[in-house]
GROMACS .gro file of C-alpha atoms in nm:
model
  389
    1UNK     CA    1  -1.935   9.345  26.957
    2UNK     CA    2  -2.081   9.352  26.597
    3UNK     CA    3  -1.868   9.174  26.365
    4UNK     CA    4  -1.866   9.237  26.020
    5UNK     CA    5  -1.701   9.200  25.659
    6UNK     CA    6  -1.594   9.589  25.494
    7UNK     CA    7  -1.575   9.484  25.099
    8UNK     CA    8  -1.368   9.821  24.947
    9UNK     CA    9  -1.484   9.841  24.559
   10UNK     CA   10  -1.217   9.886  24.243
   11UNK     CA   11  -1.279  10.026  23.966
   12UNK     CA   12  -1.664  10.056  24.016
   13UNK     CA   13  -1.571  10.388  24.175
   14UNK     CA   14  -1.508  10.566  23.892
   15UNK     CA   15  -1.825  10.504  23.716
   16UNK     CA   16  -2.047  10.779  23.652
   17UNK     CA   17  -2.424  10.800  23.628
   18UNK     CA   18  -2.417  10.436  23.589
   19UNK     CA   19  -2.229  10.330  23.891
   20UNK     CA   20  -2.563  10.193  24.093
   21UNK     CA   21  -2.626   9.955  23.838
   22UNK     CA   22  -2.246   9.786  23.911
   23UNK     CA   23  -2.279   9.821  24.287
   24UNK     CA   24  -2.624   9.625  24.264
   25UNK     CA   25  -2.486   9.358  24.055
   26UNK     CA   26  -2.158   9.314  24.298
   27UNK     CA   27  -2.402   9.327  24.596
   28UNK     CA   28  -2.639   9.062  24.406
   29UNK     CA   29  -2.286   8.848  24.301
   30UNK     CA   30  -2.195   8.849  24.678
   31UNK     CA   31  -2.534   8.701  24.791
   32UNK     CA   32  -2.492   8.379  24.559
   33UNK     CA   33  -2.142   8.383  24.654
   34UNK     CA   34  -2.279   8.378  25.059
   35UNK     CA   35  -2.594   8.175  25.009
   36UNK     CA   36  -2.460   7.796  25.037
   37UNK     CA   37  -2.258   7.926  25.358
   38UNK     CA   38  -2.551   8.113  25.580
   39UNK     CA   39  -2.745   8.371  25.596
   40UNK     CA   40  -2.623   8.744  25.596
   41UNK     CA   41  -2.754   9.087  25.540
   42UNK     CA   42  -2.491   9.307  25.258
   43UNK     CA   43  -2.590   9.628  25.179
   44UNK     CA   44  -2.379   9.910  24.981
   45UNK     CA   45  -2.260  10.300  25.138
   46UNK     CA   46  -2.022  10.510  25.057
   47UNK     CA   47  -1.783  10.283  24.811
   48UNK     CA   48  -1.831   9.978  25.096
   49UNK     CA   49  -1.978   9.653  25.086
   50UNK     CA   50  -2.080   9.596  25.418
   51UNK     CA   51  -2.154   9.203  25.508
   52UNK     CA   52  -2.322   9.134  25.848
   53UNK     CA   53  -2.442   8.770  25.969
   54UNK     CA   54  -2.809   8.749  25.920
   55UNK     CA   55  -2.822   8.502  26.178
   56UNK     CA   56  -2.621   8.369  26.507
   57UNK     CA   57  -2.430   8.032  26.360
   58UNK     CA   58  -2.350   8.248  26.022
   59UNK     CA   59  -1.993   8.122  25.993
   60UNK     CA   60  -1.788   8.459  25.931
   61UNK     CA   61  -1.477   8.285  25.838
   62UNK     CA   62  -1.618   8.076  25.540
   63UNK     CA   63  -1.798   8.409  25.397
   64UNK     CA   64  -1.464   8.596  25.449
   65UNK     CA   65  -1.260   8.353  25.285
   66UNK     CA   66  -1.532   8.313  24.961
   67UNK     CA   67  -1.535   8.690  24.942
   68UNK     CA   68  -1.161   8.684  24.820
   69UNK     CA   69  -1.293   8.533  24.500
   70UNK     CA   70  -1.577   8.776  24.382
   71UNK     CA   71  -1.481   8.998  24.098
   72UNK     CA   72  -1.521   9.406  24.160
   73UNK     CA   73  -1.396   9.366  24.556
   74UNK     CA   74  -1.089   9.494  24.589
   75UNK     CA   75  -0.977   9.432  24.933
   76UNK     CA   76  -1.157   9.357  25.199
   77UNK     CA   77  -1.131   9.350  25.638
   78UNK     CA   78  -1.308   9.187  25.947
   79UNK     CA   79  -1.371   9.486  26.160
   80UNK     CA   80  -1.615   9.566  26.430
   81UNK     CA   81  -1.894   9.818  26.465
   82UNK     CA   82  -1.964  10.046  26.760
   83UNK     CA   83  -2.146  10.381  26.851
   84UNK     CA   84  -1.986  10.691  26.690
   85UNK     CA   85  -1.832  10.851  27.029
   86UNK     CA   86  -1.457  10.817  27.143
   87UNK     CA   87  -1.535  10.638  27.418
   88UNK     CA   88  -1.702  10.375  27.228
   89UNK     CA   89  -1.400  10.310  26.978
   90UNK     CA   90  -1.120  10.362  27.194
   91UNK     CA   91  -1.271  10.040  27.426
   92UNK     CA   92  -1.380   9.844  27.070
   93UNK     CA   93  -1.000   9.925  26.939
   94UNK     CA   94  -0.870   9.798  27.262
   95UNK     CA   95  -1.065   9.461  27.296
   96UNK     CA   96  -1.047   9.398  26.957
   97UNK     CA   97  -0.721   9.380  26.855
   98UNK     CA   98  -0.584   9.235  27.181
   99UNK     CA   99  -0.500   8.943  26.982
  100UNK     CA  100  -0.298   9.152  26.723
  101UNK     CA  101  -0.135   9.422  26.938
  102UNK     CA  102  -0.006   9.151  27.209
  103UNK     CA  103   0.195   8.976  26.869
  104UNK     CA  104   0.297   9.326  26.741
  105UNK     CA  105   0.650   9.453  26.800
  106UNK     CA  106   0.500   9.829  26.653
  107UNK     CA  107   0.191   9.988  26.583
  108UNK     CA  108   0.045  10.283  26.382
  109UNK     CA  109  -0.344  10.429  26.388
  110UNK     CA  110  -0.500  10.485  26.073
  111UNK     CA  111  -0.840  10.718  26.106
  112UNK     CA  112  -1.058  10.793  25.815
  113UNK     CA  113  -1.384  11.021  25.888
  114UNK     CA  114  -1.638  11.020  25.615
  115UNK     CA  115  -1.931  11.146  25.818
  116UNK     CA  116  -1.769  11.474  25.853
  117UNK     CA  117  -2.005  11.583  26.135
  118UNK     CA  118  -1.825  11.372  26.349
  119UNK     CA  119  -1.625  11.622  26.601
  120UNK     CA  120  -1.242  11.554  26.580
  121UNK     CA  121  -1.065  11.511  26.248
  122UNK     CA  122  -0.870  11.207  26.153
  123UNK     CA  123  -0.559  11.282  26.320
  124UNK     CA  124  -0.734  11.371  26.680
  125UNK     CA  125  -0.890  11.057  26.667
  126UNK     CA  126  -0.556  10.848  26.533
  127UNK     CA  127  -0.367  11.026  26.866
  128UNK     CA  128  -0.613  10.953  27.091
  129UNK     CA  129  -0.677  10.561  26.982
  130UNK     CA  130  -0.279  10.557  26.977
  131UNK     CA  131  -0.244  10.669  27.307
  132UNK     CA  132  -0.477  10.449  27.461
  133UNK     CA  133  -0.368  10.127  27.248
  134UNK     CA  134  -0.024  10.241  27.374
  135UNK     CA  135  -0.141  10.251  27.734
  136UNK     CA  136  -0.311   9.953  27.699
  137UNK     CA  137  -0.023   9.723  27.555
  138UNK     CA  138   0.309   9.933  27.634
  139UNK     CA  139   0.541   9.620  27.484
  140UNK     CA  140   0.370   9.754  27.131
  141UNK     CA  141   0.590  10.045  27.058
  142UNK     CA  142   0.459  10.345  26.817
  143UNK     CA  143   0.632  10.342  26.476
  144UNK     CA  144   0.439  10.604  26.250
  145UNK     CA  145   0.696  10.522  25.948
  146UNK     CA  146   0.758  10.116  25.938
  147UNK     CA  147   0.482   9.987  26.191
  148UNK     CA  148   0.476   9.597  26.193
  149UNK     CA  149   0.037   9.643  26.234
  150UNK     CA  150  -0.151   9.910  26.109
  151UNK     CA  151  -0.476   9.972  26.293
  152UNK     CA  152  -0.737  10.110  26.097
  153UNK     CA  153  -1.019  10.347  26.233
  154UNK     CA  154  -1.303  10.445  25.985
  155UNK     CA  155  -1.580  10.669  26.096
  156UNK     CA  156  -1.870  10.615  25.856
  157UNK     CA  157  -2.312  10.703  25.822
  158UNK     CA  158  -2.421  10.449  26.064
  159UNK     CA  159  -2.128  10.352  26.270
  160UNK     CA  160  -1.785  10.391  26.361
  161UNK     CA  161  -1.531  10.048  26.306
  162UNK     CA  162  -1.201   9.915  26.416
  163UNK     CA  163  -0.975   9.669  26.174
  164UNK     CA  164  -0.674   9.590  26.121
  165UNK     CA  165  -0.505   9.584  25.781
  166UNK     CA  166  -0.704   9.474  25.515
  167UNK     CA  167  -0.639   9.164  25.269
  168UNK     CA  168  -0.622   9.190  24.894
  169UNK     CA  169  -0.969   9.090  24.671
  170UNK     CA  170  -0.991   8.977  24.333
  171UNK     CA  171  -1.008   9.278  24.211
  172UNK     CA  172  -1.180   9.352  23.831
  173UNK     CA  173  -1.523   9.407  23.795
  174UNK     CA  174  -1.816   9.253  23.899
  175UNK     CA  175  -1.951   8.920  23.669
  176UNK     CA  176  -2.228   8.999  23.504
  177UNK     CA  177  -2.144   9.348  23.458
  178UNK     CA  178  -2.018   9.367  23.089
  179UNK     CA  179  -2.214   9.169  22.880
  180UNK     CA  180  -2.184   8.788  22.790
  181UNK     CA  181  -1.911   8.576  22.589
  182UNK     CA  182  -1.824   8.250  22.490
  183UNK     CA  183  -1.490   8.092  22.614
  184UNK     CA  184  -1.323   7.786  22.446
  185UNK     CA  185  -1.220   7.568  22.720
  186UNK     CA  186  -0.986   7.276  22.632
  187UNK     CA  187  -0.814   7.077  22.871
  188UNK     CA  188  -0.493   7.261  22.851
  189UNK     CA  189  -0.314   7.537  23.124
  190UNK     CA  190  -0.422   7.841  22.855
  191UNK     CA  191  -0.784   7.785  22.814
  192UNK     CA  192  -0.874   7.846  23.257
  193UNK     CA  193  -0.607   8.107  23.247
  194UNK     CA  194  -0.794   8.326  22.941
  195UNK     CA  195  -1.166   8.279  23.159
  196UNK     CA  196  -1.085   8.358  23.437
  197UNK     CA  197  -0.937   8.676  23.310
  198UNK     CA  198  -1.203   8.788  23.095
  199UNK     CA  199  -1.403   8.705  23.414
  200UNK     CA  200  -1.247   8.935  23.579
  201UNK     CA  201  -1.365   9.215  23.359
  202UNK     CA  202  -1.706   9.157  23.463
  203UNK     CA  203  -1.806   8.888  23.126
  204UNK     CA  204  -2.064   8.620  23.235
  205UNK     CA  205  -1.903   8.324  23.025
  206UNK     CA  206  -2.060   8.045  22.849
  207UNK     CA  207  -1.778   7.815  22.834
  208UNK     CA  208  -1.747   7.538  22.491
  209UNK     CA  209  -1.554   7.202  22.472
  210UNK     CA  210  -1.490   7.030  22.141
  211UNK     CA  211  -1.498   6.658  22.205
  212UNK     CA  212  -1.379   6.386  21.924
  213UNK     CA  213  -1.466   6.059  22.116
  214UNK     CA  214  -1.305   5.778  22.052
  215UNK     CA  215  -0.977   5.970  21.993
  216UNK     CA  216  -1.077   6.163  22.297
  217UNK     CA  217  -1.117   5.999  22.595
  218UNK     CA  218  -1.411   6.055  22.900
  219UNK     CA  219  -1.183   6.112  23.125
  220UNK     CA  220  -1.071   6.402  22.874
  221UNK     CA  221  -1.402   6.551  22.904
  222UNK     CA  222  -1.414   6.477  23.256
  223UNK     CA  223  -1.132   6.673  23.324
  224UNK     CA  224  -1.202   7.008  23.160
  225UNK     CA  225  -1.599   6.951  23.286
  226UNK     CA  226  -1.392   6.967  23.638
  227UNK     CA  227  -1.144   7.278  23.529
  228UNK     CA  228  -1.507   7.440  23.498
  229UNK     CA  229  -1.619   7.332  23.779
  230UNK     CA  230  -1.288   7.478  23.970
  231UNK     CA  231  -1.369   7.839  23.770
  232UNK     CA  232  -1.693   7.844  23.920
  233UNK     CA  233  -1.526   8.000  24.220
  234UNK     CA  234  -1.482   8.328  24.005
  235UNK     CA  235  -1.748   8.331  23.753
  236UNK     CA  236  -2.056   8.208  23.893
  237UNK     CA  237  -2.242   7.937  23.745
  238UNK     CA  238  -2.220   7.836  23.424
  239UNK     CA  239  -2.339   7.620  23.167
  240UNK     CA  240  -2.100   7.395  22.912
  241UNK     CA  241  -2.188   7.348  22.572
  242UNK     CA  242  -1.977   7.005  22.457
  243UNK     CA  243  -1.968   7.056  22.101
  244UNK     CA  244  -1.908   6.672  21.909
  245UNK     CA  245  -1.630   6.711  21.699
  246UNK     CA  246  -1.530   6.353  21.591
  247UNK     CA  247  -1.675   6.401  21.242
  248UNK     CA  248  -1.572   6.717  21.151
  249UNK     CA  249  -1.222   6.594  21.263
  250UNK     CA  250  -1.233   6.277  21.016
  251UNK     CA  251  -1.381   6.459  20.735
  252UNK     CA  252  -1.049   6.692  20.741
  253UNK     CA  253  -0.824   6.419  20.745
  254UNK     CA  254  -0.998   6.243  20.448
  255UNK     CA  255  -1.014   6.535  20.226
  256UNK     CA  256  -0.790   6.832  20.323
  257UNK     CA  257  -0.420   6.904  20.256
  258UNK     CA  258  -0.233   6.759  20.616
  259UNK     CA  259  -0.023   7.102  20.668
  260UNK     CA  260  -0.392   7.260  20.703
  261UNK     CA  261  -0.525   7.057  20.945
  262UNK     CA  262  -0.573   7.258  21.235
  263UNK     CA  263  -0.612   7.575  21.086
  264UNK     CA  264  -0.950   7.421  20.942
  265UNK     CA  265  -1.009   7.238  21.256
  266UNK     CA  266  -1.036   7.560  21.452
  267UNK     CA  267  -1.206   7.740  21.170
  268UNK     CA  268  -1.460   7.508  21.210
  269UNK     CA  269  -1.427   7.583  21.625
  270UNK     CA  270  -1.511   7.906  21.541
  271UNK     CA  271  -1.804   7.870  21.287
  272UNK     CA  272  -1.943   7.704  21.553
  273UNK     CA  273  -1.889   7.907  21.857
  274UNK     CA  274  -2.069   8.195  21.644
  275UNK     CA  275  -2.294   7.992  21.629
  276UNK     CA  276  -2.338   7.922  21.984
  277UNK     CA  277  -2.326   8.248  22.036
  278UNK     CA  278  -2.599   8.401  21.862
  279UNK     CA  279  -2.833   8.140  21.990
  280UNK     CA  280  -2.725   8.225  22.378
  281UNK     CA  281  -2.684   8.605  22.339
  282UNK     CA  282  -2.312   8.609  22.357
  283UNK     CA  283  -2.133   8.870  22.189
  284UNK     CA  284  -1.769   8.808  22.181
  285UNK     CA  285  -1.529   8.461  22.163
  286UNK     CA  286  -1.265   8.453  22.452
  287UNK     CA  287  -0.990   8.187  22.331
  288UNK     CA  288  -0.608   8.149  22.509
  289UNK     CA  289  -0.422   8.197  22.227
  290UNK     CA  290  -0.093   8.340  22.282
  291UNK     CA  291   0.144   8.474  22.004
  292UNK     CA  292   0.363   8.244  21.885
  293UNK     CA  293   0.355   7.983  22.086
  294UNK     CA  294   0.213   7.651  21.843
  295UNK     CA  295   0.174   7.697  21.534
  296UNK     CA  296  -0.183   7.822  21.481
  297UNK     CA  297  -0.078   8.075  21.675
  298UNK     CA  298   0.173   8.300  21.452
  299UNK     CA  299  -0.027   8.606  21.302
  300UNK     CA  300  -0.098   8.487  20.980
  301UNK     CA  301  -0.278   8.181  21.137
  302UNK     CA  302  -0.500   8.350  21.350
  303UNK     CA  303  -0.627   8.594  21.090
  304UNK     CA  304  -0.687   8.261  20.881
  305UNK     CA  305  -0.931   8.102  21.161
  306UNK     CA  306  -1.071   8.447  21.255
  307UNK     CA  307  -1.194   8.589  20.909
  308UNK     CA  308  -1.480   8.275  20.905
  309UNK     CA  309  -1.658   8.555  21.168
  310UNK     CA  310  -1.859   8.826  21.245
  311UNK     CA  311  -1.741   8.911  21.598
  312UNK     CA  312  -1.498   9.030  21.839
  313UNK     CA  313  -1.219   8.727  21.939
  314UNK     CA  314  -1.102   8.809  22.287
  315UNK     CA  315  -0.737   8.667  22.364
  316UNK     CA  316  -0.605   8.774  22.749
  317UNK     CA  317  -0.291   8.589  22.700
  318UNK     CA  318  -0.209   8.719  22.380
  319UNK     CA  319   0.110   8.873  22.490
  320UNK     CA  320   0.196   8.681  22.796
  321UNK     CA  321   0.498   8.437  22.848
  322UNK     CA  322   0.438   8.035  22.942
  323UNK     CA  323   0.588   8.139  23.304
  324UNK     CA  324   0.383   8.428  23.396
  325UNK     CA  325   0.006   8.180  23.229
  326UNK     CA  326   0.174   7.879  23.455
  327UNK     CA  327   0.159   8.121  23.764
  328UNK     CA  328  -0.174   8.239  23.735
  329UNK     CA  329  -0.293   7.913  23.668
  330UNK     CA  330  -0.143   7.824  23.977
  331UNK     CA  331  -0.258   8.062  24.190
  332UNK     CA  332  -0.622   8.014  24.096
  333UNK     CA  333  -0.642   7.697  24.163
  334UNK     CA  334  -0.634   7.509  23.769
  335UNK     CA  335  -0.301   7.424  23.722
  336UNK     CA  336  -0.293   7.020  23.906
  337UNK     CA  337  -0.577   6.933  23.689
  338UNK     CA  338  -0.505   7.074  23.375
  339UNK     CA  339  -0.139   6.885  23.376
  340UNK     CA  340  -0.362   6.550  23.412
  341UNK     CA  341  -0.243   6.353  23.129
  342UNK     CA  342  -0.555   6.331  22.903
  343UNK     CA  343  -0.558   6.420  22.517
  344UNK     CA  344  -0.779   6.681  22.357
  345UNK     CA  345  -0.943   6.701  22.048
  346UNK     CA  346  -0.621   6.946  21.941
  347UNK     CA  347  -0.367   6.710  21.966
  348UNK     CA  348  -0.573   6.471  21.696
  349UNK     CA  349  -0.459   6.437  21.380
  350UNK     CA  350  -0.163   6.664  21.429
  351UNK     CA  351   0.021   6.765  21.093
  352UNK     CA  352   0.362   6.675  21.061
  353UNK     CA  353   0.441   6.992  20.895
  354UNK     CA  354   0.182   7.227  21.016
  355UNK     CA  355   0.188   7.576  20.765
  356UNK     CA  356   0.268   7.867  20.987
  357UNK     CA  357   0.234   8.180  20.781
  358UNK     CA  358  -0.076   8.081  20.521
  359UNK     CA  359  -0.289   8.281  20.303
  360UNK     CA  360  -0.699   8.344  20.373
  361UNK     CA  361  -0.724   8.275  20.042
  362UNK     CA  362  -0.489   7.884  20.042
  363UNK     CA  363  -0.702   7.815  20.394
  364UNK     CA  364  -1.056   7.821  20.230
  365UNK     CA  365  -0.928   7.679  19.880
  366UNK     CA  366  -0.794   7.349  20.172
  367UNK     CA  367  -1.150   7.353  20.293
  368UNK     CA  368  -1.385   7.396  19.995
  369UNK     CA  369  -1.388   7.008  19.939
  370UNK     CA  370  -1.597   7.011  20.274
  371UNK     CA  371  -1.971   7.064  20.334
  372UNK     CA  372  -1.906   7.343  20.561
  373UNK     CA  373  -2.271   7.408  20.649
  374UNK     CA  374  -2.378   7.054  20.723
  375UNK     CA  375  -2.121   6.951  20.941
  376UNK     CA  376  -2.183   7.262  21.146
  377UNK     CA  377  -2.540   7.173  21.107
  378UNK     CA  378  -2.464   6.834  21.257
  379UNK     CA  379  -2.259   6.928  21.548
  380UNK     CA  380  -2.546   7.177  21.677
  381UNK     CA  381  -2.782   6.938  21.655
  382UNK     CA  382  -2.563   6.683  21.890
  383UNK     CA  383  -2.477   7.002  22.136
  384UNK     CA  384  -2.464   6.883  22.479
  385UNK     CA  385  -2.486   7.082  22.787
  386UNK     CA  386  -2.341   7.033  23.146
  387UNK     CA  387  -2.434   7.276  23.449
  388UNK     CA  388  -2.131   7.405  23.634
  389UNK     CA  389  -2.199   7.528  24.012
   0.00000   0.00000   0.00000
C-alpha cells in the first residue's frame, strides 16, 4: 500500500499564465516545511500537491500535521495509491478504511475521474466501491444525503487513490509569493495576529521590535523574540531587526508637548521602518492597528504617523473587534505568550492626556525641536538582528 499526503491548492487555481511560478514556490515552501522531519519526494499535477516518503522511517504523521500550517494548501488527506483498474481500488478502499468504516454508523462514495480515459464515469465507480464497502462491512449503512464518513475515490494521471474526508489547510497563498514587507512586532496580542495574516497572503515578512532598555526589560525582548519564533510555523524563517529606541524615547519626553508623545514616538517607528525597508527590499509596512481602539489609533492619528512615508501601511485588523484578534491569536498558537506580563516600549512615557484627533500640521510643529535625521541615524547604526527558525 503506497501511502501518501494529497495537498488540494486555494486560490493558486485561478491564476493564469503565471500560475507555475506559485505552484513552484508552494512545492519549494513544503520542502523546508518537510526537511527537519525526513525525507520525501512532492511533486505538483493537476491542482494536487502530492507528498510521498522519500524513504522507509519518513514519519507521515509529523509531515501531515506540519502541512496544516503552509500557506496556499487548502485542505489536505492521507490516502493511498493503487493501479488504475476496479479491482485494484475496490480491495485498496476495502483495506484501507477498515479502521473508519468499522466506527461508521453510515457511509457515502465520493468518485472524481480526472483522467477521463479511465472506462466508467464517476458514478459507476461510486456504486461499485459502495457496494463492495457495503458487502464488506454490512453494520455501515448507505446514507447518500447525511453520511457520518464520506469516502473519497479520485482517479488521477498516474494512479488511482482512496481517502477519506479531507482536513482543512491554512489556506491563503503561498509565502514568498507576493513580494516582501516589514511587520512591527511588539509584544502585544495585535502585532502576531496582523503577520500572520499578511502571511497568509503570500508576504515574506521581515519582522521589527523597538526596544527602550532600561524601561524595557530582556525578558520584554525575550518574549516577542519567542512570539517570532512561534510565527515561524507560518512564515518561514525570518530575520528580526531590534531597532534601539531608548533615546529617541527620552529625547521626546525632554522636548515635546506630553499629549504628543506617541504620535511622535511611532512617527519615528515609521521613519525608521522605511528605512529598514529600503535597505532589505521590502515594499510595504504591516502594523496591527485597529480603528479606534487606543488612542493613536482614531483616523486622524494614523494619518499623522503615516504622512512621514513613502509607502503602502498594511493594517489586517483594521476593522476587526478585540474578540474575533483574541481568537485568532488563540488558535495560532500566540496568545499564552503575548499575555506574559512584560512592558513594551509603547507603554513608556504614556501621556496622561494623549490628543486623539490632531492636525499633520500641530504633529510636526511638536517634533521640529528634534534632530529627526540623527536620531534615526543613530538607531540604524545600533540595528540588531536575531534569526528566527
Amino acid at each position: 500500500m503506497n501511502d501518501i499526503i494529497l495537498c488540494k491548492l486555494g486560490e493558486i487555481v485561478l491564476k493564469g499564465l503565471n500560475r507555475k511560478s506559485f505552484e513552484q514556490k508552494l512545492v519549494s515552501n513544503i520542502k523546508h516545511k518537510l526537511f527537519p522531519i525526513g525525507r520525501f519526494r512532492v511533486y505538483c499535477m493537476q491542482s494536487i500537491v502530492y507528498v510521498e516518503a522519500g524513504e522507509e522511517n519518513a514519519d507521515m504523521d509529523a509531515a501531515f500535521e506540519a502541512l496544516q500550517q503552509v500557506f496556499g494548501i487548502i485542505s489536505l488527506t492521507r490516502a493511498a495509491a493503487c493501479e488504475k483498474n476496479m479491482d485494484a481500488i475496490i480491495a485498496l478502499a476495502i483495506d484501507y478504511l477498515k479502521d473508519a468504516m468499522e466506527s461508521a454508523a453510515s457511509f457515502k462514495v465520493e468518485s472524481k475521474r480526472s483522467d477521463k480515459s479511465f472506462s466508467l464515469t464517476s458514478i459507476q465507480i461510486s456504486q461499485q466501491v459502495g457496494d463492495a464497502l457495503s458487502d464488506a462491512y454490512p453494520d455501515c449503512l448507505v446514507d447518500v444525503h447525511n453520511p457520518e464518513l464520506k469516502v473519497h475515490i479520485e482517479v488521477r494521471d498516474l494512479a488511482a487513490y482512496v481517502h477519506a474526508a479531507p482536513v482543512p489547510g491554512a489556506g491563503g497563498m503561498p509565502v514568498g509569493s507576493n513580494g516582501v514587507a516589514l511587520t512591527l512586532l511588539s509584544g502585544g496580542i495585535d502585532s502576531p495576529v496582523s503577520t500572520y495574516m499578511i502571511a497568509k497572503r503570500g508576504v515574506r515578512l521581515i519582522p521589527v521590535h523597538f526596544f527602550s532598555f532600561p524601561y524595557t526589560s530582556m525578558q520584554a525582548k525575550e518574549k516577542v523574540i519567542e512570539l517570532g519564533r512561534q510565527l515561524t510555523a507560518y512564515t518561514g524563517k525570518m530575520t528580526m531587526e531590534i531597532v534601539p529606541f531608548t533615546h529617541i524615547q527620552e529625547e521626546i519626553r525632554d522636548k515635546c508637548p506630553e499629549e504628543y508623545f506617541t504620535l511622535i514616538m511611532r512617527r519615528f517607528m515609521m521613519r525608521i521602518a522605511q528605512r529598514i525597508a529600503k535597505d532589505t527590499g521590502a515594499k510595504a509596512i504591516v502594523t496591527g492597528e485597529n480603528l479606534g481602539q487606543v488612542a493613536s489609533q482614531t483616523m486622524e492619528a494614523m494619518a499623522s504617523t503615516q504622512a512621514v512615508l513613502q509607502m503602502p501601511v498594511l493594517q489586517p485588523l483594521i476593522g476587526m473587534d478585540k474578540e474575533e484578534i483574541v481568537r485568532l491569536s488563540r488558535k495560532i498558537g500566540t496568545f499564552e505568550t503575548s499575555i506574559l506580563p512584560y512592558e513594551d516600549c509603547c507603554t513608556v512615557f504614556t501621556p496622561k492626556h494623549p490628543r486623539t484627533h490632531p492636525k499633520v500640521s500641530e504633529v510636526e510643529e511638536a517634533e521640529a525641536p528634534l534632530d529627526v535625521d540623527a536620531l534615526v541615524d543613530e538607531a540604524m547604526a545600533g540595528l540588531e538582528q536575531v534569526v528566527l527558525a
